[in-house]
Coordinates of C-alpha atoms in Angstrom, one line a residue:
M1228 CA 27.5 29.9 50.4
K1229 CA 28.7 27.6 52.6
T1230 CA 32.7 27.4 53.1
F1231 CA 33.7 23.8 52.1
T1232 CA 37.2 22.3 53.7
K1233 CA 39.0 20.4 51.3
N1234 CA 38.5 16.7 52.9
T1235 CA 34.4 17.1 54.1
I1236 CA 31.4 18.7 52.8
S1237 CA 28.3 19.2 54.5
A1238 CA 25.9 17.3 52.2
I1239 CA 22.9 18.1 54.2
G1240 CA 20.9 20.2 51.3
I1241 CA 21.9 17.4 48.9
V1242 CA 21.0 14.4 51.0
C1243 CA 17.7 15.8 52.0
L1244 CA 16.5 16.5 48.3
A1245 CA 18.1 12.9 47.5
T1246 CA 16.1 11.8 50.0
M1247 CA 12.4 13.6 49.1
L1248 CA 13.3 12.5 45.4
I1249 CA 13.6 8.8 46.1
T1250 CA 11.0 8.9 48.8
T1251 CA 8.4 10.6 46.2
T1252 CA 9.2 8.0 43.3
A1253 CA 9.6 5.0 45.3
L1254 CA 6.2 3.6 44.2
S1255 CA 6.8 4.4 40.5
A1256 CA 10.2 2.9 41.0
Q1257 CA 8.9 -0.2 41.7
N1258 CA 7.5 -1.0 38.2
A1259 CA 10.3 0.8 36.4
P1260 CA 12.7 -0.6 33.3
T1261 CA 15.9 -2.3 34.2
E1262 CA 18.8 -3.1 32.3
D1263 CA 17.3 -6.8 31.6
D1264 CA 14.7 -5.1 29.3
Y1265 CA 17.4 -3.5 27.1
Y1266 CA 20.5 -5.6 27.3
R1267 CA 20.0 -9.3 27.8
L1268 CA 22.9 -11.6 29.7
T1269 CA 23.2 -15.2 28.8
T1270 CA 25.4 -17.8 30.1
V1271 CA 27.7 -19.8 27.4
P1272 CA 27.7 -23.5 28.8
T1273 CA 30.8 -24.7 29.5
P1274 CA 31.7 -28.6 29.6
E1275 CA 32.7 -30.2 33.1
G1276 CA 36.0 -29.7 34.0
I1277 CA 36.9 -26.5 31.8
H1278 CA 37.9 -23.5 33.8
M1279 CA 36.7 -20.6 31.7
E1280 CA 38.6 -17.9 33.4
G1281 CA 38.9 -15.4 30.3
G1282 CA 42.0 -13.6 29.8
G1283 CA 41.1 -13.0 26.5
V1284 CA 38.1 -12.9 24.3
L1285 CA 38.3 -12.6 20.6
S1286 CA 35.3 -13.1 18.1
L1287 CA 36.8 -14.9 15.0
P1288 CA 36.2 -14.4 10.7
N1289 CA 34.7 -17.6 10.7
G1290 CA 32.2 -16.7 13.5
N1291 CA 33.7 -19.0 16.0
L1292 CA 35.1 -17.5 19.4
A1293 CA 38.2 -17.7 20.9
V1294 CA 39.2 -17.6 24.7
C1295 CA 42.5 -17.7 26.3
T1296 CA 42.2 -18.6 29.9
R1297 CA 44.3 -17.8 33.1
R1298 CA 45.3 -21.4 33.5
G1299 CA 47.3 -21.3 30.0
D1300 CA 44.7 -22.4 27.6
V1301 CA 43.2 -21.4 24.7
W1302 CA 39.7 -22.6 23.5
I1303 CA 38.2 -22.3 20.1
I1304 CA 34.4 -22.2 20.6
E1305 CA 32.0 -23.2 17.7
N1306 CA 28.5 -21.8 17.9
P1307 CA 29.3 -19.7 21.1
S1308 CA 25.8 -17.9 20.8
M1309 CA 23.7 -21.4 20.5
A1310 CA 21.8 -20.7 17.4
N1311 CA 19.2 -22.4 16.9
G1312 CA 19.2 -24.1 20.1
V1313 CA 22.7 -26.2 19.6
P1314 CA 24.8 -26.1 22.1
P1315 CA 28.6 -24.4 21.6
T1316 CA 31.6 -26.8 21.2
F1317 CA 35.0 -26.3 22.6
K1318 CA 38.6 -27.4 21.3
K1319 CA 41.2 -26.5 22.9
F1320 CA 43.6 -24.9 20.4
A1321 CA 46.7 -24.1 22.5
S1322 CA 47.8 -25.2 26.1
G1323 CA 51.0 -24.7 28.4
L1324 CA 51.0 -20.9 28.4
H1325 CA 52.0 -18.7 31.1
E1326 CA 48.9 -16.8 32.0
P1327 CA 47.6 -15.3 28.5
L1328 CA 45.6 -12.1 29.0
G1329 CA 44.9 -11.3 25.8
L1330 CA 44.3 -12.0 22.5
A1331 CA 44.8 -10.6 18.8
Y1332 CA 44.0 -12.2 15.4
H1333 CA 46.6 -11.2 12.3
D1334 CA 48.3 -13.1 9.7
Q1335 CA 45.9 -16.3 10.0
A1336 CA 47.2 -16.9 13.3
L1337 CA 46.1 -16.0 17.0
Y1338 CA 48.6 -14.0 19.2
T1339 CA 48.8 -13.6 22.7
A1340 CA 50.9 -11.9 25.5
Q1341 CA 52.2 -14.5 28.3
R1342 CA 53.8 -13.3 31.4
G1343 CA 57.4 -12.7 29.6
E1344 CA 56.7 -13.0 25.6
L1345 CA 54.5 -12.0 22.8
T1346 CA 53.5 -15.6 21.4
K1347 CA 52.3 -16.4 17.6
L1348 CA 50.2 -19.5 17.9
I1349 CA 49.8 -20.9 14.3
D1350 CA 47.7 -23.8 13.1
T1351 CA 49.7 -25.1 10.1
N1352 CA 47.4 -27.8 9.0
G1353 CA 43.9 -26.1 9.6
D1354 CA 42.8 -28.8 12.3
D1355 CA 42.1 -25.9 14.8
I1356 CA 45.1 -26.9 16.8
A1357 CA 48.3 -24.7 16.9
D1358 CA 51.4 -27.0 15.9
E1359 CA 53.8 -23.9 16.5
Y1360 CA 54.3 -21.6 19.6
K1361 CA 56.4 -18.6 18.1
T1362 CA 58.2 -16.4 20.2
I1363 CA 57.9 -12.8 18.8
Y1364 CA 59.5 -10.9 21.5
A1365 CA 60.5 -12.0 25.4
W1366 CA 60.9 -9.6 28.1
P1367 CA 62.3 -10.2 31.9
V1368 CA 60.4 -11.4 34.7
S1369 CA 61.4 -11.4 38.3
T1370 CA 58.9 -14.1 39.4
H1371 CA 56.8 -11.4 41.5
Y1372 CA 53.2 -12.4 41.6
H1373 CA 51.9 -9.2 40.3
E1374 CA 53.9 -8.9 37.0
Y1375 CA 50.9 -9.6 34.9
S1376 CA 51.4 -8.6 31.1
F1377 CA 48.4 -7.8 28.7
G1378 CA 47.7 -7.8 25.5
P1379 CA 48.4 -7.3 22.6
V1380 CA 46.5 -4.7 21.0
L1381 CA 47.0 -5.0 17.0
A1382 CA 47.6 -1.3 15.7
P1383 CA 46.4 0.0 12.5
D1384 CA 50.1 -0.7 11.3
N1385 CA 50.0 -4.0 12.2
T1386 CA 52.3 -3.7 15.0
F1387 CA 51.3 -4.9 18.5
F1388 CA 51.2 -2.7 22.0
V1389 CA 51.6 -5.1 25.2
T1390 CA 51.4 -3.4 28.7
A1391 CA 53.4 -4.8 31.9
N1392 CA 52.3 -4.5 35.7
V1393 CA 54.2 -3.5 38.6
A1394 CA 55.9 -5.6 41.1
F1395 CA 55.7 -4.9 44.6
G1396 CA 58.5 -4.1 47.2
N1397 CA 59.7 -7.1 49.6
E1398 CA 59.6 -4.8 52.4
E1399 CA 57.2 -2.2 51.3
W1400 CA 54.7 -4.7 50.0
W1401 CA 52.5 -1.8 49.2
R1402 CA 54.9 0.3 46.8
G1403 CA 54.8 -0.7 43.2
E1404 CA 58.1 -1.2 41.7
S1405 CA 59.9 -2.2 38.2
R1406 CA 62.5 -4.6 39.0
V1407 CA 63.1 -5.3 35.4
P1408 CA 62.7 -3.8 32.1
W1409 CA 59.8 -2.8 31.0
R1410 CA 58.0 -3.1 33.8
A1411 CA 55.0 -0.6 34.4
W1412 CA 55.7 0.2 30.5
T1413 CA 53.6 0.0 27.2
M1414 CA 56.1 -1.5 24.5
K1415 CA 55.3 -1.4 20.8
I1416 CA 56.3 -4.9 19.0
T1417 CA 56.9 -5.5 15.5
E1418 CA 56.2 -8.8 13.6
D1419 CA 59.9 -9.3 13.2
G1420 CA 60.5 -9.2 17.0
K1421 CA 61.8 -5.6 17.2
M1422 CA 60.5 -3.4 20.5
E1423 CA 59.9 0.1 21.1
P1424 CA 59.3 1.3 24.6
W1425 CA 56.2 3.8 24.1
A1426 CA 55.1 5.2 27.3
T1427 CA 55.6 4.8 31.0
G1428 CA 53.5 5.6 34.1
M1429 CA 51.4 2.5 34.5
R1430 CA 50.9 0.5 38.0
S1431 CA 48.4 -2.2 36.6
P1432 CA 47.3 -1.7 33.4
A1433 CA 44.7 -4.5 32.8
G1434 CA 42.7 -2.6 30.3
Y1435 CA 43.5 -1.4 26.9
G1436 CA 41.8 -0.4 23.4
L1437 CA 42.3 1.5 20.6
V1438 CA 39.8 4.6 19.6
D1439 CA 40.2 6.1 16.4
G1440 CA 43.7 4.5 15.9
E1441 CA 45.0 5.8 19.2
L1442 CA 45.9 3.4 22.4
F1443 CA 44.0 4.4 25.4
Y1444 CA 44.4 2.1 28.3
T1445 CA 42.6 1.7 31.9
E1446 CA 44.2 2.0 35.4
N1447 CA 43.1 1.0 38.6
Q1448 CA 43.4 2.5 42.0
G1449 CA 46.7 2.1 44.2
D1450 CA 49.8 4.0 45.0
W1451 CA 49.9 7.2 42.9
V1452 CA 46.6 6.4 41.3
G1453 CA 43.7 8.0 43.5
S1454 CA 41.1 6.2 41.2
G1455 CA 40.6 4.1 38.3
A1456 CA 40.3 6.3 35.3
I1457 CA 41.2 5.7 31.3
W1458 CA 44.4 7.6 30.0
H1459 CA 45.3 8.5 26.5
L1460 CA 48.6 7.1 25.5
P1461 CA 50.4 8.7 22.8
K1462 CA 54.0 7.8 22.6
G1463 CA 56.5 9.3 25.3
A1464 CA 53.3 9.9 27.7
F1465 CA 54.0 9.5 31.5
A1466 CA 50.7 8.0 33.1
G1467 CA 51.7 9.0 36.8
H1468 CA 53.5 6.1 38.1
P1469 CA 56.7 6.5 39.0
A1470 CA 58.0 3.1 39.2
G1471 CA 59.1 2.9 35.3
L1472 CA 61.2 6.0 35.4
K1473 CA 63.9 3.6 36.1
W1474 CA 64.6 2.6 32.7
T1475 CA 64.3 6.2 31.0
G1476 CA 68.2 6.2 30.7
H1477 CA 68.0 3.6 28.2
E1478 CA 68.9 5.0 24.9
D1479 CA 65.5 3.8 23.0
S1480 CA 62.9 5.7 26.0
P1481 CA 61.0 8.2 24.5
I1482 CA 60.8 9.8 28.2
K1483 CA 63.6 11.5 30.0
L1484 CA 62.2 12.2 33.1
T1485 CA 64.3 10.6 35.9
E1486 CA 63.4 9.2 39.2
E1487 CA 65.1 11.7 41.1
E1488 CA 63.8 14.6 39.2
F1489 CA 60.1 13.1 39.8
Y1490 CA 60.9 12.6 43.6
S1491 CA 62.3 16.1 43.8
K1492 CA 58.9 17.3 43.1
L1493 CA 57.0 14.9 45.3
D1494 CA 57.6 13.3 48.8
K1495 CA 58.3 9.5 48.4
R1496 CA 57.0 9.3 51.9
Q1497 CA 59.3 6.3 52.6
V1498 CA 59.7 6.4 56.6
K1499 CA 61.0 3.8 59.0
V1500 CA 59.6 3.2 62.7
N1501 CA 61.5 0.9 64.8
G1502 CA 63.5 -0.4 61.8
R1503 CA 60.5 -1.1 59.6
Y1504 CA 58.8 0.9 56.9
V1505 CA 55.4 2.4 57.3
K1506 CA 53.1 2.4 55.2
P1507 CA 51.8 5.9 53.6
E1508 CA 48.4 6.7 54.3
N1509 CA 45.9 9.3 53.4
I1510 CA 46.5 12.4 55.6
M1511 CA 42.9 13.4 57.0
D1512 CA 42.3 17.1 56.4
E1513 CA 45.6 17.9 54.9
E1514 CA 46.1 21.1 54.6
N1515 CA 47.9 21.3 51.2
P1516 CA 47.6 18.0 49.4
D1517 CA 49.0 17.4 45.8
F1518 CA 47.1 17.1 42.7
A1519 CA 48.1 16.0 39.8
Y1520 CA 47.1 19.0 37.5
E1521 CA 49.5 21.3 39.8
I1522 CA 52.3 19.1 39.5
K1523 CA 51.9 19.0 35.7
K1524 CA 52.9 22.7 35.7
S1525 CA 56.6 21.3 36.9
L1526 CA 56.5 18.1 35.2
P1527 CA 55.1 18.3 31.2
E1528 CA 55.4 15.0 30.3
L1529 CA 52.6 14.2 33.2
K1530 CA 49.6 13.1 31.3
L1531 CA 46.1 13.7 33.0
P1532 CA 43.6 10.8 32.8
A1533 CA 40.8 11.7 30.1
V1534 CA 38.4 10.0 32.1
I1535 CA 38.2 9.6 36.0
L1536 CA 36.0 6.5 36.6
P1537 CA 35.4 7.5 40.3
H1538 CA 36.7 4.5 42.7
G1539 CA 33.8 2.3 44.3
I1540 CA 31.2 3.8 41.9
L1541 CA 32.6 3.0 38.6
G1542 CA 34.4 0.2 39.3
I1543 CA 37.1 -0.7 41.5
S1544 CA 39.2 -2.7 39.4
N1545 CA 38.4 -1.4 35.5
S1546 CA 39.4 -3.5 32.3
E1547 CA 39.4 -3.6 28.7
I1548 CA 38.2 -1.0 26.5
K1549 CA 35.8 -1.9 23.5
V1550 CA 34.9 0.4 20.7
D1551 CA 30.8 -0.2 19.7
K1552 CA 31.4 -0.3 15.9
T1553 CA 28.1 -2.8 15.5
Q1554 CA 26.3 -0.3 13.6
G1555 CA 23.5 0.1 15.9
K1556 CA 23.1 -3.6 16.1
F1557 CA 23.8 -3.1 20.0
G1558 CA 21.9 -0.5 20.3
P1559 CA 21.8 3.6 20.4
F1560 CA 25.5 4.0 21.6
E1561 CA 27.7 3.4 18.3
D1562 CA 31.0 4.5 18.6
Q1563 CA 30.9 5.1 22.5
L1564 CA 33.6 3.0 24.6
L1565 CA 32.4 0.3 27.3
V1566 CA 34.9 -0.6 30.1
G1567 CA 34.7 -3.4 32.1
D1568 CA 35.3 -3.9 35.7
M1569 CA 36.5 -7.0 37.3
G1570 CA 35.7 -6.1 41.1
Q1571 CA 32.2 -4.9 40.4
S1572 CA 31.6 -7.4 37.5
K1573 CA 29.9 -4.7 35.6
I1574 CA 30.4 -2.3 32.4
M1575 CA 30.5 1.0 32.2
R1576 CA 30.0 3.3 29.2
V1577 CA 32.2 6.4 28.3
V1578 CA 32.1 9.0 25.4
L1579 CA 35.2 11.2 24.9
E1580 CA 35.8 14.5 23.3
K1581 CA 38.8 16.6 22.5
V1582 CA 38.7 20.0 24.0
K1583 CA 41.6 22.2 23.2
G1584 CA 43.7 19.1 22.1
E1585 CA 43.1 16.9 25.1
Y1586 CA 40.8 14.2 25.9
Q1587 CA 38.2 14.5 28.3
G1588 CA 34.6 13.0 28.7
V1589 CA 31.9 11.1 30.2
A1590 CA 31.5 7.8 31.9
F1591 CA 27.7 6.3 32.9
D1592 CA 26.8 2.9 34.5
F1593 CA 25.6 0.6 31.8
R1594 CA 25.3 -2.8 32.5
T1595 CA 25.7 -4.7 36.1
G1596 CA 24.9 -8.3 37.0
F1597 CA 27.8 -10.3 35.5
Q1598 CA 28.3 -13.7 37.1
S1599 CA 32.2 -13.0 37.7
G1600 CA 34.9 -10.2 37.0
V1601 CA 34.4 -8.7 33.8
M1602 CA 38.0 -8.9 32.2
R1603 CA 37.9 -9.1 28.5
M1604 CA 35.2 -8.3 25.5
D1605 CA 34.3 -8.5 22.1
F1606 CA 31.7 -8.1 19.7
D1607 CA 30.8 -10.9 17.1
S1608 CA 29.6 -10.1 13.8
Q1609 CA 25.7 -9.8 14.9
G1610 CA 26.5 -7.2 17.5
R1611 CA 26.4 -9.7 20.6
L1612 CA 29.0 -8.7 23.2
F1613 CA 31.1 -11.6 24.6
V1614 CA 32.3 -11.1 27.9
G1615 CA 35.1 -13.3 29.8
E1616 CA 35.1 -13.0 33.6
T1617 CA 37.3 -14.3 36.2
N1618 CA 38.1 -12.9 39.5
R1619 CA 40.8 -15.3 41.0
G1620 CA 43.6 -13.4 43.4
W1621 CA 41.0 -10.1 43.2
G1622 CA 37.6 -11.0 44.3
S1623 CA 34.6 -9.9 42.7
A1624 CA 30.8 -9.5 43.1
G1625 CA 28.8 -12.6 41.1
T1626 CA 28.2 -16.2 41.7
T1627 CA 31.5 -17.7 40.4
N1628 CA 35.1 -17.4 40.2
S1629 CA 35.0 -17.3 36.3
G1630 CA 32.3 -17.3 33.6
L1631 CA 31.8 -16.7 29.7
E1632 CA 28.6 -14.7 29.0
Y1633 CA 27.1 -12.3 26.2
L1634 CA 24.7 -9.2 26.2
T1635 CA 22.3 -9.0 23.3
W1636 CA 20.4 -5.7 22.7
T1637 CA 16.7 -6.7 23.0
G1638 CA 15.5 -3.8 20.2
R1639 CA 14.4 -1.6 22.8
T1640 CA 15.8 2.0 23.4
P1641 CA 16.8 3.0 27.3
F1642 CA 15.7 6.2 28.2
E1643 CA 19.5 7.3 29.3
M1644 CA 21.8 10.2 28.5
K1645 CA 23.2 9.4 25.4
T1646 CA 26.1 11.7 25.8
V1647 CA 27.6 15.2 27.8
R1648 CA 29.4 17.8 25.9
A1649 CA 31.2 20.5 27.8
K1650 CA 30.5 24.0 27.3
P1651 CA 31.9 27.5 29.3
D1652 CA 29.6 27.3 31.7
G1653 CA 28.4 23.9 32.3
F1654 CA 27.3 20.8 30.5
E1655 CA 24.9 20.0 27.5
I1656 CA 23.4 16.7 28.3
E1657 CA 21.7 14.6 25.0
F1658 CA 19.0 11.8 25.8
T1659 CA 18.1 8.9 23.2
M1660 CA 14.6 10.1 23.3
P1661 CA 12.8 13.3 24.1
V1662 CA 12.6 14.3 27.8
D1663 CA 9.2 15.6 29.1
K1664 CA 9.9 19.7 29.3
A1665 CA 8.3 20.2 32.6
S1666 CA 10.4 17.8 34.3
A1667 CA 13.6 18.7 32.8
E1668 CA 12.8 22.6 33.3
D1669 CA 12.5 22.1 36.9
L1670 CA 15.5 22.4 38.5
D1671 CA 14.4 20.2 41.2
S1672 CA 15.5 17.3 38.7
Y1673 CA 18.9 18.2 39.3
F1674 CA 21.8 17.8 42.0
G1675 CA 25.4 16.8 42.2
K1676 CA 29.0 17.7 43.6
S1677 CA 32.7 18.3 42.2
Y1678 CA 35.6 16.8 43.3
I1679 CA 39.3 16.0 42.8
Y1680 CA 41.5 13.1 43.6
K1681 CA 45.1 13.3 45.6
Y1682 CA 48.1 12.5 43.9
H1683 CA 50.5 11.1 46.7
A1684 CA 52.2 7.8 47.3
A1685 CA 49.3 6.5 49.6
Y1686 CA 46.8 3.9 48.5
G1687 CA 44.3 5.4 46.3
S1688 CA 42.5 8.8 47.5
P1689 CA 39.3 9.9 49.0
Q1690 CA 37.1 12.3 47.2
T1691 CA 38.7 15.6 47.7
N1692 CA 37.7 19.5 47.7
I1693 CA 34.2 18.5 47.5
E1694 CA 31.6 21.0 46.6
E1695 CA 27.8 21.0 45.8
I1696 CA 27.1 21.9 42.4
K1697 CA 25.1 25.2 42.1
I1698 CA 23.0 25.1 39.1
K1699 CA 21.8 28.6 37.7
G1700 CA 19.4 27.3 35.3
V1701 CA 18.5 24.9 32.2
K1702 CA 17.6 25.4 28.6
V1703 CA 15.7 22.3 26.6
S1704 CA 16.2 22.1 23.2
D1705 CA 13.0 22.4 20.8
D1706 CA 12.8 18.9 20.1
G1707 CA 13.6 17.8 23.7
M1708 CA 16.6 15.6 22.9
K1709 CA 19.3 17.9 24.9
V1710 CA 19.3 20.0 27.9
Y1711 CA 22.1 22.7 28.4
V1712 CA 23.1 23.0 32.2
A1713 CA 24.6 26.2 33.1
I1714 CA 26.7 26.1 36.3
D1715 CA 27.9 28.6 38.5
N1716 CA 30.9 27.0 40.0
I1717 CA 32.0 24.6 37.3
R1718 CA 36.0 23.5 38.2
Q1719 CA 38.7 22.8 35.6
Y1720 CA 40.3 19.4 36.3
Y1721 CA 37.4 18.0 38.8
V1722 CA 35.3 15.4 38.2
H1723 CA 31.6 16.7 38.0
E1724 CA 29.0 14.2 39.3
I1725 CA 25.6 15.3 38.4
M1726 CA 22.3 13.1 39.0
L1727 CA 19.1 13.8 37.0
P1728 CA 16.4 12.0 39.1
G1729 CA 13.6 14.0 38.2
V1730 CA 13.8 14.0 34.5
K1731 CA 11.3 11.8 32.6
A1732 CA 10.8 11.0 29.2
K1733 CA 8.5 12.5 27.6
E1734 CA 6.4 9.5 26.1
S1735 CA 6.6 6.8 28.8
G1736 CA 7.1 9.3 31.8
N1737 CA 9.9 6.8 32.8
T1738 CA 12.8 8.3 34.5
I1739 CA 16.8 8.1 33.4
L1740 CA 17.6 4.3 33.5
H1741 CA 21.2 5.1 35.2
P1742 CA 20.3 8.7 36.1
T1743 CA 24.1 9.8 37.2
L1744 CA 26.8 11.5 35.1
Y1745 CA 30.7 11.7 35.6
Y1746 CA 32.1 14.1 33.9
T1747 CA 35.9 14.6 33.6
L1748 CA 36.7 18.3 32.7
N1749 CA 40.6 18.8 31.9
N1750 CA 39.8 21.6 29.7
I1751 CA 36.6 24.3 29.5
P1752 CA 35.8 25.1 26.0
E1753 CA 35.8 28.4 24.8
G1754 CA 32.6 29.8 23.2
T1755 CA 29.4 31.7 23.7
V1756 CA 27.1 31.1 26.7
I1757 CA 23.3 30.9 26.5
P1758 CA 22.0 34.1 28.1
A1759 CA 20.3 33.7 31.4
S1760 CA 17.3 35.3 29.9
E1761 CA 16.9 32.1 28.0
L1762 CA 17.5 29.5 31.1
S1763 CA 14.7 28.3 33.2
T1764 CA 15.0 28.7 36.6
K1765 CA 11.7 26.9 38.0
R1766 CA 12.0 25.0 41.1
S1767 CA 8.9 23.0 42.3
S1768 CA 7.4 23.1 45.7
L1769 CA 9.7 20.0 46.5
L1770 CA 13.0 22.2 46.1
K1771 CA 11.9 25.0 48.3
K1772 CA 11.3 22.5 50.9
A1773 CA 14.6 21.0 50.6
V1774 CA 16.4 24.7 50.4
S1775 CA 14.5 25.6 53.7
I1776 CA 15.7 22.3 55.3
K1777 CA 19.2 23.3 53.7
K1778 CA 19.2 26.4 55.5
T1779 CA 18.4 25.2 59.2
A1780 CA 21.3 24.7 61.3
P1781 CA 22.4 21.3 61.6
Q1782 CA 21.8 19.2 64.8
K1783 CA 24.5 17.8 66.6
P1784 CA 25.0 13.9 65.7
S1785 CA 24.0 11.3 68.3
A1786 CA 24.1 7.9 68.1
T1787 CA 20.4 8.0 69.5
D1788 CA 19.2 9.9 66.4
K1789 CA 16.1 8.2 64.9
V1790 CA 16.7 5.4 62.8
L1791 CA 16.6 5.7 59.0
S1792 CA 14.5 3.8 56.8
D1793 CA 15.7 2.0 53.9
T1794 CA 14.2 4.6 51.7
E1795 CA 15.7 7.4 53.7
V1796 CA 19.2 5.9 54.0
Q1797 CA 19.4 5.3 50.3
P1798 CA 20.7 8.6 49.2
L1799 CA 23.1 8.6 51.9
L1800 CA 24.7 4.7 50.8
M1801 CA 24.5 5.8 47.1
T1802 CA 26.4 9.2 47.6
N1803 CA 28.9 7.8 50.0
T1804 CA 29.6 5.0 47.6
C1805 CA 28.7 2.2 50.3
V1806 CA 26.7 0.4 47.6
A1807 CA 29.5 -0.3 45.4
C1808 CA 30.6 -3.1 47.5
H1809 CA 27.7 -3.8 49.8
H1810 CA 23.9 -4.6 49.5
K1811 CA 21.3 -5.0 52.3
D1812 CA 20.8 -8.7 52.4
K1813 CA 23.5 -10.0 49.4
R1814 CA 27.5 -10.5 49.5
V1815 CA 28.8 -8.5 47.1
I1816 CA 32.4 -7.1 46.7
G1817 CA 32.3 -7.0 50.8
P1818 CA 30.1 -8.4 53.5
S1819 CA 26.0 -7.6 53.2
F1820 CA 24.6 -5.1 55.8
T1821 CA 22.8 -7.7 57.4
E1822 CA 25.8 -9.8 58.2
I1823 CA 27.5 -6.4 59.5
S1824 CA 24.5 -6.1 61.9
K1825 CA 25.2 -9.6 63.3
R1826 CA 28.7 -8.6 64.6
N1827 CA 26.9 -6.8 67.1
Y1828 CA 29.4 -3.4 66.5
N1829 CA 27.8 0.0 68.6
N1830 CA 27.4 2.8 66.1
E1831 CA 30.3 4.1 67.1
K1832 CA 32.3 1.1 65.9
I1833 CA 31.1 0.8 62.8
V1834 CA 31.9 4.7 62.2
E1835 CA 35.3 4.0 63.7
L1836 CA 35.8 0.9 60.9
I1837 CA 34.2 3.5 58.3
Y1838 CA 37.4 5.4 58.5
N1839 CA 39.8 2.5 59.1
P1840 CA 38.7 -0.5 57.9
Q1841 CA 40.2 -3.7 59.5
P1842 CA 40.1 -6.4 56.8
K1843 CA 41.3 -9.3 59.2
N1844 CA 38.0 -9.1 60.7
W1845 CA 36.5 -10.5 57.3
P1846 CA 39.3 -13.0 56.1
E1847 CA 36.9 -14.8 53.6
Y1848 CA 36.3 -11.7 51.5
A1849 CA 39.7 -11.3 48.8
T1850 CA 39.2 -7.6 48.5
P1851 CA 40.1 -5.4 51.5
M1852 CA 37.8 -2.3 52.1
A1853 CA 39.7 1.0 51.5
P1854 CA 39.5 3.8 54.3
M1855 CA 36.2 6.2 53.6
P1856 CA 37.4 9.3 55.4
H1857 CA 35.2 11.7 53.2
V1858 CA 32.3 10.1 54.5
P1859 CA 30.7 12.8 56.8
K1860 CA 30.6 11.8 60.7
D1861 CA 26.8 12.4 61.1
E1862 CA 26.0 10.7 57.7
A1863 CA 28.5 7.6 58.9
L1864 CA 26.3 7.7 62.3
K1865 CA 22.8 7.5 60.3
I1866 CA 24.2 4.7 58.5
A1867 CA 25.7 3.2 61.5
G1868 CA 22.3 3.5 63.0
W1869 CA 20.4 1.9 60.1
I1870 CA 23.0 -1.2 59.9
N1871 CA 22.2 -1.8 63.5
S1872 CA 18.4 -1.8 62.9
L1873 CA 18.9 -4.8 60.9
K1874 CA 19.6 -7.4 63.2
K1875 CA 17.1 -10.1 63.6

C-alpha cells in the first residue's frame, strides 16, 4: 500500500474511480430525482418594510409562529403556512431588543437572549403585544461586535441554557478572547434569576439543541477549531477553545482547568515581528501536529466533538440543532437531528449513537437551496419545518439577506442512507428502502477516505493524515435494507468519508440522493465481526480498470496537460470541497468559476491562490476563502486549467 504523508494524499485511484462512475451515470443522472421531489421549500411572504432576519423561530401552541429578528423585533405570525390560500398576518409583539438570537416559550410567555441578558416578554392583557420586558438574568458585555448571545434552550427542569460568543483581540484580531464573564461559556439560568456556569470552551456557539434531555451545541471553524462540529455539553465540559478558561477560578466554576495549564501543553503561537503580532497560520507538512484526542490524555476535561461536520462540505457556519419529533409527518427520519448552516444556506442530517459511553455518529447532506443563511428552525404541529434566515455580517449562499421559509415533506420517500452504525471493523449502513443486491455487493460502488483536523491556534485546519479507505468486503442483509461494510484500515478518532455512487434502489434503480456519509469514530465498538467467507468481494470490470490506472506511475503534472471536461473535473471539485463555495456559473459563497476565469490568472497563479487566498481581490464577498493546503498540486493544476477553459 502507498505510504501517505500527514498533509497530502495521492488521490489518483479515488479520482479515476469517481470520474468513471460519474461518466457512466451522467446520462441517467439528468433525470434523477432531486431534493425538491421529497422536501418542498415554500417562502413565507413578508409585508413591505419588514426585514425578517430570523434570529429565533418558534411554533406556538395556538398554531401561530413567533420570530425574533436581529434588528430587535419579535413578530407573531398568524397562518404562516398560508392555509386555504389565505396570506399570513404579521403583528409586532416586542421591539427595541438588542439583537435577540433565540426564542423559548414557557409560563405563557416568550423568553429571548439579548446580547447582555435573558429577557421574559409578557403579554398581560392578551392583545398579542408584550407589555412587560422582565430581566431574568444579566451578564456583562464589552461592546465588542462579536459578543453575540444565543438562546435560550428550555431544559426539562424548566431552567434555561444560554451560550455566549467570544470577542477578538484588539491587536490580535484573529484570536478569540473572553473579555468579561461569562463569554465563551454556557450558562444555566433559573426563573428566579440564579445563574450556574455550566461549561466552557465555546468560541462561536450559534447552534444549540436538546437531544433526549441533554444539551448539544454546534461550533464554527476558527482558532482552536479545525472544523465545525456538534459537541455534547454535560456540566463541566471543556469544548476546546481556551478563552473561557480565564474564569475557571470563580467559586461557582465546574471546571478547574486553568489557562496556564492549557498553554503548558499547547503552543499559543503568540509571536511579534517588528513590534506587531503575527497571525498564526497552518504549518504545511507539519511533522508532529497536535490533535485533540492526544491532548485529551493530559487534559481529561477536554471534550471531543461528537460529530464533525467537515468544513466546506457540511457547512461553514453551523447553526441550530432540531430533533425531528413529528412522528413521521416530516418523512422517514424520526428522532434524527437536523442542523442548519448559515454560510451554505442549507440543512444537514445527523444521527447519534453512544459507544463506550461517548456520543459519536454520522452526518449527511439533507436540503440545500434556502434563500439566505439558515439560522433558526422549528416544527409546527403539522410537521412543517419553519426556517429563519439571515446573512448580515457573514455572507451566505442564496438570493437575499434574510428570509422566512418552510419545508414540507411531499409524502415520497427518498432513497437515502437512513443511518450508519459503527462496527468493530467497519460500518453498517441502513437504507430507507431495499437496495439492488448486485450493485450493493459490487465493491466498485464504494470508495472513500479518512482524515482528522489539527488542534492549534491557527484559524481552522486542513484535512490531515488523509488515507484512502480500503474496503475488504460487504454483506447485504436478506431484506436489502442494510449493508455491512468491512474496512481494513478503520481509525479511531478520524472522520470516515465514504461515497456510495454505485448503490441503487431495488425497485426504481435510482442512486442514493445524497451518496456520501461522514462518520466521526470516537470509539470503535467491541463485538464479533462478520467472517470473511460471508463478505462479498465482487468487483466489476469498471473497478479493475480503475485499479490498473491507479498502479500506473503518475505523470509529472504540467500546466499544458489536457484540459478536463466538466464531467471529468467534477470529482476533483467534490473531493477537494471546491463546490462548497463555488459553482460553475452562479455566485455562491464565493465567485463562480466562470467569473474567476475572467481575471486572466494563469494556471500557476490560480494554484497559488488556492493555497494562499487573497480576499482583498474579491472585496464584494463577505466570507473570505480559507487556505486549501490539502489540495494535491497536480489536482490543483487540473482544476486551474479547467477554470481557464471557461473564458468566453
